[in-house]
Amino acid sequence: MPAPARKPRRRRTPGQIARGVRRRARRLAGRLRRVWRRSLQLRVVTSTLVLSMAVVVVLGVFLMQSIYASVHNASEVSAVAESQANNATASGYLSQLSDIGDSGQDGTAPGPVGDPADTAAQALADRSGGRYDVVIYNTSMVGQGRVSGQIDPLSIPASLRADVRNSDEDHPLWHQTVTVRYIGAKQPEPALVVGAMVNGTYEIYHVFPLGDEEKTFQAVQRMLIGAGAALVLLLAGVASLVTRQVVIPVRLARQAAERLAAGRLEERLKVRGEDDLARLATSFNEMASTLAVKIHQLEELSQVQRQFVSDVSHELRTPLTTVRMAADLLYEGREDFDPSSARAAELMQNQLERFESMLADLLEISRYDAGAATLDLDPVDMRDVVLRAVGDSETLAERQATRFELRLPNEPCMAEVDSRRVERILRNLLFNAIEHGEGREIVVTLGADRDAVAVAVRDHGVGLKPGEENMVFDRFWRADPSRARTIGGTGLGLAISREDAMLHGGWLQAWGAPGEGSQFRLSLPRVAGAPLRGSPLPLVPPEVEMRRTWRGHVTPVLTPAVGAISEAGPRVRESAEAGGFDAD
């Protein structure tokens, strides 16, 4: 059976390749930045390496220039001195050859065969011993110069020849470093050319090759580069070792501090020597010991306080039951009492109810402090939970002339929760909204998405000042101490509500602004134990966001969920629970 044909791979476009390369480059750059920020030793070694390289480069350039100038100057002085001596010899030699040639022309004696410049050039080259070559031009004759060796006469630059022809007694010699070409297979090389006018007719140029000097200079250059690189690496190694002596104790102190912060109060540092790092370790150990003692004392005090609250709460239940029975009898027979006694019976009944509520809250707080609170989870429809909590609050809302507006989805919102605790959270939020809503409408919104459900309670009362959105969940905290309580309460309701929300793995958050009211949002996972990553309802009310947007002269763009909430009235369409609100 033939093998199935492989599906051809889709070729990537240049744009996709470029985007992939950019993504990899960004990831690599991100890793390098993280390593750079986290490693003190790397930063110190890198800084030392860069500074050392800069210093070595500056010193190397200075040394190379100094060495090159010294070698070049020495070669130049030697070449000029030897050229001057050769020019004097060549002057006498050329004069004799010219006289002999002239005598031959007068008939006194036959002249030599050839040009005197050729003979002089060869004679000077024989004296050089290979150290230099000679180029002689006869200015009275047109043509190429006479040379020794295989130097191309055209290698002598025209500017140097012009200077030599225009020379005077104050400046008889001219020299210039040029690249000399050779006739044959020999490669061009740098050379120092020293020129002068001899006998007013001949231009004599001594060509001193600088190939050996260049090789020496290159060898010195390579040696300096190698020594500089070795010095930089050595300095980097020294910096790494020195930094390591400091970084390792600091790293150990950091690790010990992390373990100490994690609750391992027995963590201590080893003390070596008597230097600053040793004193740092000693101070750290003393701090850890003192901190462990203080934490132990606070734990004991907290345990005593929790035990005291628990014991007192339990012990008060027995006399409270007796007082409650007597108060009930007095309250039921108040019609037979005189008006003042009947009023006293009613006040005692009300205060006993408040005292029972406070005692129940204290017992609940003590259970949370002792870690004994548990959940009784059941799949429930959150709409029913909201309706029960609203029903429990209607009597109080009627006394405060407050009306509820419910915005619930049409479809069931199932979630695994402890309905008793969630109802208590919602009752506390509703009581708090009634207390501070100043008789205005309270909006209760239920929303859900695939992973979470959320209930928002919105009032239009006094609101919260900046920073109070976190303080409202503190025990016994009041936004305005001068404001009288019209409902009562213990000051523990929101604190217990936050503990209930955290026990579910959810959030209880608050928003408020002076003059714009406040909103509390309860967000819970739909499946017990699942992590909560977002909330289906916004923390800031949509109408407030729209007003802020309009004030900023920006055209608002409503998401479908916001539009559904603002238009649907008491009942919210299903799209409201699918709108992707992010957690604030």
Coordinates of C-alpha atoms in Angstrom, one line a residue:
M1 CA 0.0 0.0 0.0
P2 CA 1.6 3.3 -1.0
A3 CA 2.3 5.7 1.8
P4 CA 0.0 8.7 2.0
A5 CA 1.4 11.8 0.4
R6 CA 2.7 14.4 2.8
K7 CA 1.0 17.7 2.9
P8 CA 3.3 20.3 1.5
R9 CA 4.5 22.8 4.0
R10 CA 3.2 26.3 3.6
R11 CA 6.0 28.6 2.6
R12 CA 6.4 31.6 4.9
T13 CA 6.3 35.1 3.5
P14 CA 9.2 37.5 4.0
G15 CA 6.9 39.6 6.3
Q16 CA 6.2 36.5 8.5
I17 CA 9.9 35.7 8.6
A18 CA 10.8 39.3 9.6
R19 CA 8.1 39.3 12.3
G20 CA 9.4 35.9 13.6
V21 CA 13.0 37.3 13.7
R22 CA 11.8 40.4 15.5
R23 CA 9.9 38.3 18.1
R24 CA 13.0 36.2 18.8
A25 CA 15.2 39.3 19.0
R26 CA 12.8 40.9 21.5
R27 CA 12.7 37.7 23.6
L28 CA 16.5 37.5 23.6
A29 CA 16.7 41.2 24.5
G30 CA 14.3 40.7 27.3
R31 CA 16.3 37.8 28.7
L32 CA 19.5 39.8 28.5
R33 CA 17.8 42.7 30.2
R34 CA 16.6 40.4 33.0
V35 CA 20.0 38.9 33.5
W36 CA 21.6 42.4 33.4
R37 CA 19.2 43.8 36.0
R38 CA 19.5 40.8 38.3
S39 CA 23.3 40.2 38.3
L40 CA 25.5 42.7 40.2
Q41 CA 28.6 40.7 39.3
L42 CA 27.8 40.8 35.6
R43 CA 27.3 44.6 35.7
V44 CA 30.6 45.2 37.6
V45 CA 32.6 42.9 35.4
T46 CA 31.1 44.4 32.2
S47 CA 31.8 47.9 33.4
T48 CA 35.4 47.0 34.3
L49 CA 35.8 45.3 30.9
V50 CA 34.5 48.3 29.0
L51 CA 36.6 50.8 31.0
S52 CA 39.7 48.6 30.7
M53 CA 39.2 48.3 26.9
A54 CA 38.9 52.1 26.6
V55 CA 42.0 52.7 28.7
V56 CA 44.0 50.0 26.8
V57 CA 42.9 51.4 23.4
V58 CA 43.9 54.9 24.3
L59 CA 47.3 53.9 25.7
G60 CA 47.8 51.5 22.7
V61 CA 47.1 54.2 20.2
F62 CA 49.5 56.6 22.0
L63 CA 52.2 53.9 22.2
M64 CA 51.8 52.9 18.6
Q65 CA 52.0 56.5 17.4
S66 CA 55.1 57.1 19.6
I67 CA 56.8 54.0 18.4
Y68 CA 56.0 54.7 14.8
A69 CA 57.3 58.3 15.1
S70 CA 60.5 57.2 16.8
V71 CA 61.2 54.5 14.2
H72 CA 60.3 56.8 11.3
N73 CA 62.4 59.7 12.7
A74 CA 65.4 57.5 13.2
S75 CA 65.1 56.1 9.7
E76 CA 64.7 59.6 8.3
V77 CA 67.7 61.1 10.1
S78 CA 69.9 58.2 9.0
A79 CA 68.6 58.4 5.4
V80 CA 69.2 62.2 5.2
A81 CA 72.7 61.9 6.6
E82 CA 73.7 59.1 4.2
S83 CA 72.1 61.0 1.3
Q84 CA 74.1 64.1 2.0
A85 CA 77.4 62.1 2.1
N86 CA 76.4 60.3 -1.2
N87 CA 75.4 63.5 -2.9
A88 CA 78.9 65.0 -2.2
T89 CA 80.6 61.9 -3.6
A90 CA 78.2 61.9 -6.6
S91 CA 78.9 65.5 -7.3
G92 CA 82.6 65.0 -7.5
Y93 CA 82.2 61.8 -9.5
L94 CA 79.8 63.4 -12.0
S95 CA 82.1 66.4 -12.4
Q96 CA 85.1 64.1 -13.3
L97 CA 83.0 62.2 -15.8
S98 CA 81.7 65.3 -17.4
D99 CA 85.3 66.7 -17.7
I100 CA 86.4 63.4 -19.3
G101 CA 83.6 63.5 -21.7
D102 CA 84.3 67.1 -22.7
S103 CA 88.0 66.3 -23.3
G104 CA 87.1 63.5 -25.7
Q105 CA 84.9 65.8 -27.6
D106 CA 87.9 68.4 -28.0
G107 CA 90.1 65.6 -29.4
T108 CA 92.5 65.5 -26.4
A109 CA 91.3 62.0 -25.3
P110 CA 88.5 59.6 -26.2
G111 CA 85.4 59.9 -23.9
P112 CA 83.8 57.0 -22.0
V113 CA 81.0 55.0 -23.5
G114 CA 77.6 55.7 -22.0
D115 CA 75.9 58.3 -19.9
P116 CA 77.7 59.6 -16.7
A117 CA 74.4 59.3 -14.8
D118 CA 74.3 55.5 -15.4
T119 CA 77.8 55.1 -14.1
A120 CA 77.2 57.3 -11.1
A121 CA 73.9 55.5 -10.3
Q122 CA 75.6 52.1 -10.4
A123 CA 78.6 53.4 -8.4
L124 CA 76.3 54.7 -5.6
A125 CA 74.2 51.5 -5.7
D126 CA 77.4 49.4 -5.2
R127 CA 78.2 51.5 -2.1
S128 CA 74.7 51.0 -0.6
G129 CA 75.1 47.3 0.2
G130 CA 71.4 46.8 -0.6
R131 CA 70.2 49.4 1.9
Y132 CA 68.9 51.8 -0.8
D133 CA 68.5 52.3 -4.5
V134 CA 69.4 55.4 -6.5
V135 CA 67.4 57.3 -9.2
I136 CA 69.3 60.0 -11.2
Y137 CA 67.6 62.4 -13.6
N138 CA 69.6 64.6 -16.0
T139 CA 67.5 67.7 -16.3
S140 CA 69.2 68.7 -19.5
M141 CA 68.0 65.5 -21.2
V142 CA 64.5 64.4 -21.8
G143 CA 63.7 60.8 -20.9
Q144 CA 63.5 58.3 -18.0
G145 CA 65.9 58.4 -15.1
R146 CA 68.8 56.2 -14.5
V147 CA 68.1 53.7 -11.7
S148 CA 69.7 51.0 -9.7
G149 CA 67.8 47.9 -8.9
Q150 CA 64.4 47.4 -10.5
I151 CA 62.6 50.5 -9.2
D152 CA 60.1 52.1 -11.5
P153 CA 61.4 55.6 -12.1
L154 CA 57.8 56.8 -12.3
S155 CA 57.4 56.0 -8.6
I156 CA 59.1 59.3 -7.8
P157 CA 56.1 61.7 -7.3
A158 CA 56.0 64.8 -9.5
S159 CA 55.5 67.0 -6.4
L160 CA 58.8 65.9 -4.9
R161 CA 60.7 66.4 -8.2
A162 CA 59.2 69.9 -8.4
D163 CA 60.4 70.7 -4.9
V164 CA 63.9 69.3 -5.7
R165 CA 64.2 71.3 -8.9
N166 CA 63.3 74.5 -7.0
S167 CA 65.5 73.8 -4.0
D168 CA 68.1 76.4 -2.7
E169 CA 71.0 76.5 -0.4
D170 CA 68.7 76.9 2.7
H171 CA 66.8 73.8 1.9
P172 CA 68.9 71.6 -0.4
L173 CA 67.3 68.2 0.5
W174 CA 63.7 67.1 0.2
H175 CA 62.2 63.9 1.4
Q176 CA 58.9 62.1 1.3
T177 CA 57.4 58.7 2.2
V178 CA 55.9 57.1 -0.9
T179 CA 54.9 53.7 -2.2
V180 CA 57.6 52.5 -4.5
R181 CA 56.7 50.2 -7.5
Y182 CA 59.1 47.7 -9.0
I183 CA 59.6 46.4 -12.5
G184 CA 59.0 42.7 -12.1
A185 CA 57.3 40.4 -9.6
K186 CA 58.3 42.3 -6.5
Q187 CA 55.4 43.8 -4.7
P188 CA 55.2 47.6 -4.0
E189 CA 56.3 48.7 -0.6
P190 CA 56.6 52.0 1.3
A191 CA 59.9 53.8 1.1
L192 CA 61.6 57.1 2.1
V193 CA 62.7 59.1 -0.9
V194 CA 65.4 61.8 -0.3
G195 CA 66.1 64.0 -3.3
A196 CA 68.6 66.8 -4.1
M197 CA 70.1 68.8 -7.0
V198 CA 73.7 68.0 -7.8
N199 CA 75.9 70.2 -10.0
G200 CA 72.8 72.1 -11.0
T201 CA 72.0 69.5 -13.7
Y202 CA 71.3 66.1 -12.0
E203 CA 68.4 65.1 -9.6
I204 CA 69.6 62.4 -7.3
Y205 CA 67.0 60.5 -5.4
H206 CA 68.0 57.9 -2.7
V207 CA 65.2 55.4 -2.2
F208 CA 65.3 53.8 1.3
P209 CA 62.8 50.9 1.5
L210 CA 60.8 50.8 4.7
G211 CA 59.6 47.2 4.5
D212 CA 61.7 46.0 7.4
E213 CA 60.6 49.0 9.5
E214 CA 56.9 48.3 8.6
K215 CA 57.3 44.6 9.5
T216 CA 58.9 45.6 12.8
F217 CA 56.1 48.1 13.4
Q218 CA 53.4 45.5 12.6
A219 CA 55.1 43.0 14.9
V220 CA 55.1 45.6 17.7
Q221 CA 51.4 46.4 16.9
R222 CA 50.4 42.7 17.1
M223 CA 52.3 42.4 20.3
L224 CA 50.6 45.4 21.8
I225 CA 47.2 44.2 20.7
G226 CA 47.8 40.8 22.2
A227 CA 49.1 42.3 25.4
G228 CA 46.2 44.7 25.6
A229 CA 43.6 41.9 25.1
A230 CA 45.4 39.8 27.7
L231 CA 45.4 42.7 30.1
V232 CA 41.7 43.4 29.5
L233 CA 40.8 39.8 30.2
L234 CA 43.1 39.7 33.2
L235 CA 41.4 42.8 34.6
A236 CA 38.0 41.3 33.9
G237 CA 39.0 38.2 35.8
V238 CA 40.4 40.2 38.7
A239 CA 37.2 42.2 38.8
S240 CA 35.1 39.0 38.7
L241 CA 37.1 37.6 41.6
V242 CA 37.0 40.8 43.6
T243 CA 33.3 41.2 43.0
R244 CA 32.6 37.6 43.8
Q245 CA 34.0 38.2 47.3
V246 CA 31.4 40.9 47.8
V247 CA 28.5 39.5 45.8
I248 CA 28.5 36.0 47.4
P249 CA 27.9 37.3 51.0
V250 CA 25.3 39.7 49.7
R251 CA 23.6 36.9 47.8
L252 CA 23.6 34.7 50.8
A253 CA 22.1 37.5 52.8
R254 CA 19.4 37.9 50.2
Q255 CA 18.6 34.2 50.2
A256 CA 18.5 34.2 54.0
A257 CA 16.2 37.3 54.0
E258 CA 13.8 35.5 51.5
R259 CA 13.7 32.5 53.7
L260 CA 13.1 34.7 56.8
A261 CA 10.3 36.4 55.0
A262 CA 8.8 33.0 54.1
G263 CA 8.5 32.3 57.8
R264 CA 11.7 30.4 58.5
L265 CA 12.6 32.5 61.6
E266 CA 15.5 30.2 62.5
E267 CA 17.5 31.3 59.5
R268 CA 20.9 32.8 60.3
L269 CA 24.1 33.8 58.4
K270 CA 27.5 32.5 59.0
V271 CA 29.9 35.1 60.3
R272 CA 33.5 35.0 58.9
G273 CA 36.1 37.5 59.9
E274 CA 35.6 41.0 61.3
D275 CA 35.2 43.1 58.2
D276 CA 32.1 45.1 57.1
L277 CA 30.4 42.0 55.6
A278 CA 31.0 40.1 58.8
R279 CA 29.4 43.0 60.8
L280 CA 26.5 43.0 58.3
A281 CA 26.0 39.2 58.9
T282 CA 26.1 39.9 62.7
S283 CA 23.6 42.7 62.4
F284 CA 21.3 40.5 60.2
N285 CA 21.4 37.7 62.8
E286 CA 20.6 40.1 65.6
M287 CA 17.7 41.5 63.6
A288 CA 16.4 38.0 62.8
S289 CA 16.6 37.0 66.5
T290 CA 14.8 40.2 67.6
L291 CA 12.2 39.8 64.8
A292 CA 11.6 36.1 65.8
V293 CA 11.1 37.1 69.4
K294 CA 8.7 39.9 68.5
I295 CA 6.7 37.7 66.1
H296 CA 6.5 35.0 68.7
Q297 CA 5.2 37.6 71.2
L298 CA 2.7 38.9 68.7
E299 CA 1.5 35.4 67.9
E300 CA 1.0 34.7 71.5
L301 CA -0.8 38.0 72.0
S302 CA -3.0 37.3 68.9
Q303 CA -3.7 33.8 70.2
V304 CA -4.7 35.2 73.6
Q305 CA -6.9 37.8 71.9
R306 CA -8.6 35.2 69.7
Q307 CA -9.0 32.9 72.6
F308 CA -10.4 35.7 74.7
V309 CA -12.9 36.7 72.0
S310 CA -13.9 33.1 71.4
D311 CA -14.3 32.4 75.2
V312 CA -16.1 35.6 75.9
S313 CA -18.5 35.1 72.9
H314 CA -19.3 31.6 74.0
E315 CA -19.6 32.5 77.7
L316 CA -21.9 35.4 76.9
R317 CA -24.4 33.2 75.1
T318 CA -25.7 31.6 78.3
P319 CA -26.5 34.8 80.2
L320 CA -27.7 36.4 77.0
T321 CA -30.2 33.5 76.5
T322 CA -31.5 34.1 80.0
V323 CA -31.7 37.9 79.5
R324 CA -33.4 37.3 76.1
M325 CA -36.1 35.1 77.7
A326 CA -36.8 37.7 80.3
A327 CA -36.8 40.5 77.7
D328 CA -39.2 38.6 75.6
L329 CA -41.6 38.2 78.5
L330 CA -41.4 41.9 79.2
Y331 CA -41.8 42.8 75.5
E332 CA -44.9 40.6 75.2
G333 CA -46.5 42.2 78.3
R334 CA -45.5 45.8 77.5
E335 CA -49.2 46.7 76.8
D336 CA -49.9 46.3 80.5
F337 CA -47.1 48.7 81.5
D338 CA -47.1 52.4 81.8
P339 CA -45.8 54.2 78.7
S340 CA -42.2 54.8 80.1
S341 CA -41.9 51.1 81.1
A342 CA -43.3 49.9 77.7
R343 CA -40.8 52.2 75.9
A344 CA -38.0 50.7 78.1
A345 CA -39.0 47.2 77.1
E346 CA -39.0 48.1 73.4
L347 CA -35.5 49.7 73.7
M348 CA -34.2 46.6 75.6
Q349 CA -35.6 44.3 72.9
N350 CA -33.9 46.3 70.1
Q351 CA -30.6 46.5 71.9
L352 CA -30.7 42.8 72.7
E353 CA -31.2 42.0 69.0
R354 CA -28.2 44.2 68.1
F355 CA -26.1 42.6 70.9
E356 CA -27.0 39.1 69.5
S357 CA -26.0 40.2 66.0
M358 CA -22.7 41.5 67.4
L359 CA -22.1 38.3 69.3
A360 CA -22.7 36.2 66.2
D361 CA -20.3 38.4 64.2
L362 CA -17.6 38.0 66.9
L363 CA -18.0 34.3 66.9
E364 CA -17.7 34.2 63.1
I365 CA -14.6 36.4 63.2
S366 CA -13.1 34.1 65.8
R367 CA -13.7 31.1 63.6
Y368 CA -11.9 32.8 60.7
D369 CA -9.0 33.8 62.9
A370 CA -8.7 30.2 64.2
G371 CA -8.8 28.8 60.6
A372 CA -11.9 26.8 61.4
A373 CA -14.3 28.3 58.7
T374 CA -15.4 25.8 56.1
L375 CA -17.6 25.9 53.0
D376 CA -20.8 23.9 52.3
L377 CA -20.7 24.0 48.5
D378 CA -23.7 23.3 46.3
P379 CA -24.5 24.2 42.7
V380 CA -27.0 27.0 42.9
D381 CA -28.5 29.6 40.6
M382 CA -27.1 32.9 41.6
R383 CA -30.3 34.7 40.6
D384 CA -32.1 32.9 43.5
V385 CA -29.4 33.9 45.9
V386 CA -29.7 37.5 44.9
L387 CA -33.5 37.5 45.1
R388 CA -33.4 36.0 48.6
A389 CA -30.9 38.6 49.8
V390 CA -33.0 41.4 48.3
G391 CA -36.1 40.0 49.9
D392 CA -34.3 40.0 53.4
S393 CA -33.4 43.6 52.9
E394 CA -36.8 44.9 51.6
T395 CA -38.2 45.7 55.1
L396 CA -35.2 47.8 55.9
A397 CA -35.2 49.5 52.5
E398 CA -38.9 50.5 53.0
R399 CA -38.1 52.1 56.3
Q400 CA -35.4 54.1 54.5
A401 CA -37.6 54.9 51.5
T402 CA -35.1 53.1 49.2
R403 CA -36.0 51.3 46.0
F404 CA -34.1 48.4 44.4
E405 CA -33.5 48.0 40.7
L406 CA -32.6 44.5 39.7
R407 CA -30.6 43.7 36.6
L408 CA -30.6 39.9 36.3
P409 CA -29.9 37.8 33.2
N410 CA -32.7 35.7 31.7
E411 CA -30.7 32.5 31.7
P412 CA -29.6 30.6 34.9
C413 CA -26.2 31.6 36.4
M414 CA -25.0 28.4 38.0
A415 CA -22.1 28.4 40.4
E416 CA -20.6 26.1 43.1
V417 CA -20.9 28.3 46.2
D418 CA -21.9 28.2 49.9
S419 CA -25.3 29.9 49.4
R420 CA -25.5 30.8 53.1
R421 CA -22.3 32.7 53.1
V422 CA -22.9 34.4 49.7
E423 CA -26.4 35.5 50.9
R424 CA -24.7 37.0 54.0
I425 CA -22.2 38.9 51.8
L426 CA -25.0 40.3 49.7
R427 CA -27.1 41.3 52.7
N428 CA -24.2 43.1 54.2
L429 CA -23.6 44.9 50.9
L430 CA -27.3 45.8 50.6
F431 CA -27.5 47.0 54.3
N432 CA -24.4 49.1 53.7
A433 CA -25.9 50.6 50.5
I434 CA -29.1 51.4 52.3
E435 CA -27.2 53.0 55.2
H436 CA -25.2 55.3 52.9
G437 CA -27.5 55.6 49.9
E438 CA -29.5 58.5 51.4
G439 CA -32.7 57.0 50.2
R440 CA -31.8 56.9 46.5
E441 CA -32.2 54.0 44.2
I442 CA -29.9 51.0 44.6
V443 CA -29.0 49.0 41.5
V444 CA -28.2 45.3 41.9
T445 CA -26.5 43.7 38.8
L446 CA -25.7 40.1 38.2
G447 CA -23.4 39.0 35.4
A448 CA -21.6 35.9 34.4
D449 CA -19.2 34.5 31.8
R450 CA -17.6 31.1 31.2
D451 CA -15.4 31.1 34.3
A452 CA -16.9 33.5 36.9
V453 CA -20.1 35.1 38.2
A454 CA -20.3 38.6 39.7
V455 CA -22.8 40.7 41.6
A456 CA -22.5 44.5 41.8
V457 CA -24.4 46.6 44.3
R458 CA -24.5 50.3 43.3
D459 CA -25.7 53.1 45.5
H460 CA -25.9 56.9 44.7
G461 CA -25.1 58.2 48.2
V462 CA -22.2 60.0 49.8
G463 CA -19.5 57.8 48.0
L464 CA -16.0 57.1 49.2
K465 CA -13.0 59.3 49.4
P466 CA -9.7 58.3 47.6
G467 CA -8.0 55.5 49.5
E468 CA -11.1 54.4 51.4
E469 CA -12.0 51.7 48.9
N470 CA -9.6 49.4 50.8
M471 CA -10.2 50.7 54.3
V472 CA -14.0 49.8 54.2
F473 CA -13.1 46.2 54.8
D474 CA -11.2 46.8 58.0
R475 CA -12.8 45.7 61.2
F476 CA -14.9 48.4 63.0
W477 CA -13.9 51.1 60.4
R478 CA -16.3 53.9 59.6
A479 CA -16.1 56.3 56.7
D480 CA -17.4 59.2 58.7
P481 CA -17.1 58.8 62.5
S482 CA -19.4 61.8 63.0
R483 CA -22.1 60.2 61.0
A484 CA -24.7 58.5 63.2
R485 CA -25.7 55.0 62.4
T486 CA -29.4 54.8 61.4
I487 CA -29.5 51.0 61.0
G488 CA -27.1 49.8 63.7
G489 CA -24.5 47.1 63.0
T490 CA -21.3 46.0 64.6
G491 CA -18.8 47.3 62.1
L492 CA -17.7 43.8 61.2
G493 CA -20.1 43.1 58.3
L494 CA -17.8 44.0 55.4
A495 CA -14.8 42.4 57.1
I496 CA -16.7 39.1 57.4
S497 CA -17.9 39.5 53.8
R498 CA -14.4 39.8 52.6
E499 CA -13.4 36.7 54.5
D500 CA -16.3 34.8 53.0
A501 CA -15.3 35.9 49.5
M502 CA -11.7 34.9 50.0
L503 CA -12.8 31.6 51.4
H504 CA -14.5 31.0 48.0
G505 CA -11.4 32.0 46.2
G506 CA -13.1 35.2 45.0
W507 CA -12.8 39.0 45.2
L508 CA -14.8 41.6 47.1
Q509 CA -13.8 45.0 45.8
A510 CA -15.1 48.6 46.3
W511 CA -15.2 51.7 44.2
G512 CA -16.5 55.1 45.2
A513 CA -16.2 58.8 44.6
P514 CA -17.5 61.8 46.6
G515 CA -20.9 62.8 45.2
E516 CA -21.1 59.9 42.8
G517 CA -21.9 57.1 45.2
S518 CA -20.2 53.8 45.5
Q519 CA -20.2 50.3 44.1
F520 CA -19.2 47.0 45.6
R521 CA -18.5 44.0 43.3
L522 CA -18.4 40.4 44.4
S523 CA -16.6 38.1 41.9
L524 CA -16.6 34.3 42.4
P525 CA -15.4 31.4 40.3
R526 CA -18.2 29.3 38.8
V527 CA -16.3 26.1 39.7
A528 CA -15.1 25.7 43.3
G529 CA -11.3 25.8 43.5
A530 CA -10.8 27.2 40.0
P531 CA -8.5 30.3 39.8
L532 CA -10.3 33.6 39.2
R533 CA -8.6 35.6 36.4
G534 CA -11.3 38.2 35.7
S535 CA -14.7 39.5 36.5
P536 CA -17.7 39.7 34.1
L537 CA -18.8 43.1 35.5
P538 CA -16.8 46.3 35.7
L539 CA -15.8 47.7 39.0
V540 CA -16.4 51.3 37.9
P541 CA -20.1 51.9 36.9
P542 CA -20.4 52.3 33.1
E543 CA -22.3 55.6 33.4
V544 CA -19.4 57.1 35.4
E545 CA -16.9 55.9 32.8
M546 CA -19.0 57.5 30.1
R547 CA -19.2 60.8 31.9
R548 CA -15.4 60.9 32.4
T549 CA -14.9 60.1 28.8
W550 CA -17.2 62.9 27.7
R551 CA -15.5 65.3 30.0
G552 CA -12.2 64.4 28.3
H553 CA -13.8 65.2 24.8
V554 CA -13.4 61.6 23.6
T555 CA -16.2 59.8 21.8
P556 CA -17.1 56.8 23.9
V557 CA -17.2 53.3 22.4
L558 CA -19.5 51.0 24.3
T559 CA -19.0 47.3 24.5
P560 CA -22.1 45.1 24.0
A561 CA -22.1 44.3 27.7
V562 CA -22.2 47.9 28.8
G563 CA -24.9 48.8 26.3
A564 CA -27.0 45.9 27.5
I565 CA -26.7 46.9 31.1
S566 CA -27.6 50.6 30.4
E567 CA -30.6 49.8 28.2
A568 CA -32.2 46.6 29.5
G569 CA -33.6 48.0 32.8
P570 CA -34.3 45.6 35.7
R571 CA -33.7 42.5 33.5
V572 CA -30.4 42.2 31.6
R573 CA -30.3 40.3 28.3
E574 CA -28.0 37.3 28.0
S575 CA -25.4 39.3 26.1
A576 CA -24.6 41.2 29.3
E577 CA -23.1 38.1 30.9
A578 CA -20.9 37.4 27.9
G579 CA -19.3 40.9 27.6
G580 CA -15.6 40.6 28.4
F581 CA -15.1 42.9 31.3
D582 CA -11.6 42.7 32.7
A583 CA -10.8 42.6 36.4
D584 CA -9.9 46.0 37.8

